[in-house]
Amino acid sequence: MIKNATQKEVNAALRAEKEILLEMMERQKNVFCQACRDSRLKQLRLENELLKEKLSKLDPSYMGNEELSLELKLGLPQRSTDGTYL
């Protein structure tokens, strides 16, 4: 700050700095929220693939049987038809 600044000028500078910090926090929050949305979208896509895999087990005509299960591809434990892990 300038040594000869009035209290009014100091207050105005502090308010401006506060606004800048609030804007930066909001941008950071938006980036975090976008990351959360991206993560959730990835999770939903994986769940969708698992549901397709289950459907193909119930109705083999839905998808080709020669395809490896998504769980095997990802190295996850195999599930039986009742949903329990083998």
PDB file of C-alpha atoms in Angstrom:
ATOM      1  CA  MET A   1       0.000   0.000   0.000  1.00  0.00           C
ATOM      2  CA  ILE A   2       1.021   3.551  -0.500  1.00  0.00           C
ATOM      3  CA  LYS A   3       2.060   5.212   2.748  1.00  0.00           C
ATOM      4  CA  ASN A   4      -0.116   8.279   2.208  1.00  0.00           C
ATOM      5  CA  ALA A   5      -3.293   6.387   1.268  1.00  0.00           C
ATOM      6  CA  THR A   6      -6.449   7.423   3.066  1.00  0.00           C
ATOM      7  CA  GLN A   7      -8.503   4.928   5.029  1.00  0.00           C
ATOM      8  CA  LYS A   8     -11.132   5.106   2.294  1.00  0.00           C
ATOM      9  CA  GLU A   9      -8.554   4.121  -0.343  1.00  0.00           C
ATOM     10  CA  VAL A  10      -7.232   1.318   1.851  1.00  0.00           C
ATOM     11  CA  ASN A  11     -10.762  -0.012   2.364  1.00  0.00           C
ATOM     12  CA  ALA A  12     -11.456   0.163  -1.382  1.00  0.00           C
ATOM     13  CA  ALA A  13      -8.250  -1.750  -2.128  1.00  0.00           C
ATOM     14  CA  LEU A  14      -9.136  -4.404   0.464  1.00  0.00           C
ATOM     15  CA  ARG A  15     -12.641  -4.778  -0.985  1.00  0.00           C
ATOM     16  CA  ALA A  16     -11.187  -5.174  -4.481  1.00  0.00           C
ATOM     17  CA  GLU A  17      -8.733  -7.802  -3.235  1.00  0.00           C
ATOM     18  CA  LYS A  18     -11.561  -9.610  -1.455  1.00  0.00           C
ATOM     19  CA  GLU A  19     -13.609  -9.671  -4.685  1.00  0.00           C
ATOM     20  CA  ILE A  20     -10.657 -11.065  -6.621  1.00  0.00           C
ATOM     21  CA  LEU A  21     -10.160 -13.805  -4.026  1.00  0.00           C
ATOM     22  CA  LEU A  22     -13.864 -14.681  -4.063  1.00  0.00           C
ATOM     23  CA  GLU A  23     -13.811 -14.937  -7.864  1.00  0.00           C
ATOM     24  CA  MET A  24     -10.742 -17.185  -7.699  1.00  0.00           C
ATOM     25  CA  MET A  25     -12.452 -19.409  -5.126  1.00  0.00           C
ATOM     26  CA  GLU A  26     -15.547 -19.657  -7.323  1.00  0.00           C
ATOM     27  CA  ARG A  27     -13.461 -20.646 -10.362  1.00  0.00           C
ATOM     28  CA  GLN A  28     -11.631 -23.245  -8.295  1.00  0.00           C
ATOM     29  CA  LYS A  29     -14.960 -24.594  -7.041  1.00  0.00           C
ATOM     30  CA  ASN A  30     -16.237 -24.836 -10.618  1.00  0.00           C
ATOM     31  CA  VAL A  31     -13.147 -26.779 -11.668  1.00  0.00           C
ATOM     32  CA  PHE A  32     -13.627 -29.166  -8.734  1.00  0.00           C
ATOM     33  CA  CYS A  33     -17.311 -29.592  -9.574  1.00  0.00           C
ATOM     34  CA  GLN A  34     -16.406 -30.335 -13.203  1.00  0.00           C
ATOM     35  CA  ALA A  35     -13.973 -32.996 -12.003  1.00  0.00           C
ATOM     36  CA  CYS A  36     -16.740 -34.489  -9.840  1.00  0.00           C
ATOM     37  CA  ARG A  37     -19.126 -34.509 -12.792  1.00  0.00           C
ATOM     38  CA  ASP A  38     -16.501 -36.142 -15.005  1.00  0.00           C
ATOM     39  CA  SER A  39     -15.828 -38.779 -12.360  1.00  0.00           C
ATOM     40  CA  ARG A  40     -19.548 -39.462 -11.915  1.00  0.00           C
ATOM     41  CA  LEU A  41     -20.023 -39.709 -15.675  1.00  0.00           C
ATOM     42  CA  LYS A  42     -17.179 -42.220 -15.888  1.00  0.00           C
ATOM     43  CA  GLN A  43     -18.764 -44.232 -13.066  1.00  0.00           C
ATOM     44  CA  LEU A  44     -22.163 -44.207 -14.793  1.00  0.00           C
ATOM     45  CA  ARG A  45     -20.601 -45.388 -18.051  1.00  0.00           C
ATOM     46  CA  LEU A  46     -18.917 -48.263 -16.232  1.00  0.00           C
ATOM     47  CA  GLU A  47     -22.197 -49.182 -14.517  1.00  0.00           C
ATOM     48  CA  ASN A  48     -23.904 -49.067 -17.909  1.00  0.00           C
ATOM     49  CA  GLU A  49     -21.321 -51.464 -19.341  1.00  0.00           C
ATOM     50  CA  LEU A  50     -21.803 -53.813 -16.378  1.00  0.00           C
ATOM     51  CA  LEU A  51     -25.569 -53.733 -16.904  1.00  0.00           C
ATOM     52  CA  LYS A  52     -25.075 -54.531 -20.594  1.00  0.00           C
ATOM     53  CA  GLU A  53     -22.862 -57.443 -19.565  1.00  0.00           C
ATOM     54  CA  LYS A  54     -25.545 -58.753 -17.197  1.00  0.00           C
ATOM     55  CA  LEU A  55     -28.175 -58.357 -19.897  1.00  0.00           C
ATOM     56  CA  SER A  56     -26.040 -60.294 -22.353  1.00  0.00           C
ATOM     57  CA  LYS A  57     -25.815 -63.135 -19.815  1.00  0.00           C
ATOM     58  CA  LEU A  58     -29.603 -63.178 -19.486  1.00  0.00           C
ATOM     59  CA  ASP A  59     -30.215 -62.815 -23.233  1.00  0.00           C
ATOM     60  CA  PRO A  60     -27.252 -64.137 -25.263  1.00  0.00           C
ATOM     61  CA  SER A  61     -28.766 -62.773 -28.467  1.00  0.00           C
ATOM     62  CA  TYR A  62     -28.274 -59.245 -27.115  1.00  0.00           C
ATOM     63  CA  MET A  63     -24.464 -59.354 -27.471  1.00  0.00           C
ATOM     64  CA  GLY A  64     -21.899 -61.857 -28.682  1.00  0.00           C
ATOM     65  CA  ASN A  65     -20.903 -64.455 -26.080  1.00  0.00           C
ATOM     66  CA  GLU A  66     -17.291 -64.600 -27.292  1.00  0.00           C
ATOM     67  CA  GLU A  67     -16.595 -61.204 -25.721  1.00  0.00           C
ATOM     68  CA  LEU A  68     -14.773 -61.175 -22.362  1.00  0.00           C
ATOM     69  CA  SER A  69     -16.755 -59.794 -19.478  1.00  0.00           C
ATOM     70  CA  LEU A  70     -16.058 -56.184 -18.542  1.00  0.00           C
ATOM     71  CA  GLU A  71     -15.234 -57.322 -15.024  1.00  0.00           C
ATOM     72  CA  LEU A  72     -12.500 -59.602 -16.380  1.00  0.00           C
ATOM     73  CA  LYS A  73     -11.158 -56.830 -18.605  1.00  0.00           C
ATOM     74  CA  LEU A  74     -10.875 -54.500 -15.615  1.00  0.00           C
ATOM     75  CA  GLY A  75      -9.487 -57.165 -13.305  1.00  0.00           C
ATOM     76  CA  LEU A  76     -12.494 -57.006 -10.984  1.00  0.00           C
ATOM     77  CA  PRO A  77     -13.812 -60.026  -9.078  1.00  0.00           C
ATOM     78  CA  GLN A  78     -16.308 -62.054 -11.086  1.00  0.00           C
ATOM     79  CA  ARG A  79     -19.946 -61.975 -10.055  1.00  0.00           C
ATOM     80  CA  SER A  80     -22.383 -64.828 -10.303  1.00  0.00           C
ATOM     81  CA  THR A  81     -25.828 -64.378 -11.831  1.00  0.00           C
ATOM     82  CA  ASP A  82     -27.320 -63.570  -8.412  1.00  0.00           C
ATOM     83  CA  GLY A  83     -24.884 -60.641  -8.004  1.00  0.00           C
ATOM     84  CA  THR A  84     -22.608 -62.231  -5.402  1.00  0.00           C
ATOM     85  CA  TYR A  85     -18.879 -62.395  -5.983  1.00  0.00           C
ATOM     86  CA  LEU A  86     -17.291 -65.715  -6.920  1.00  0.00           C
TER      87      LEU A  86
END
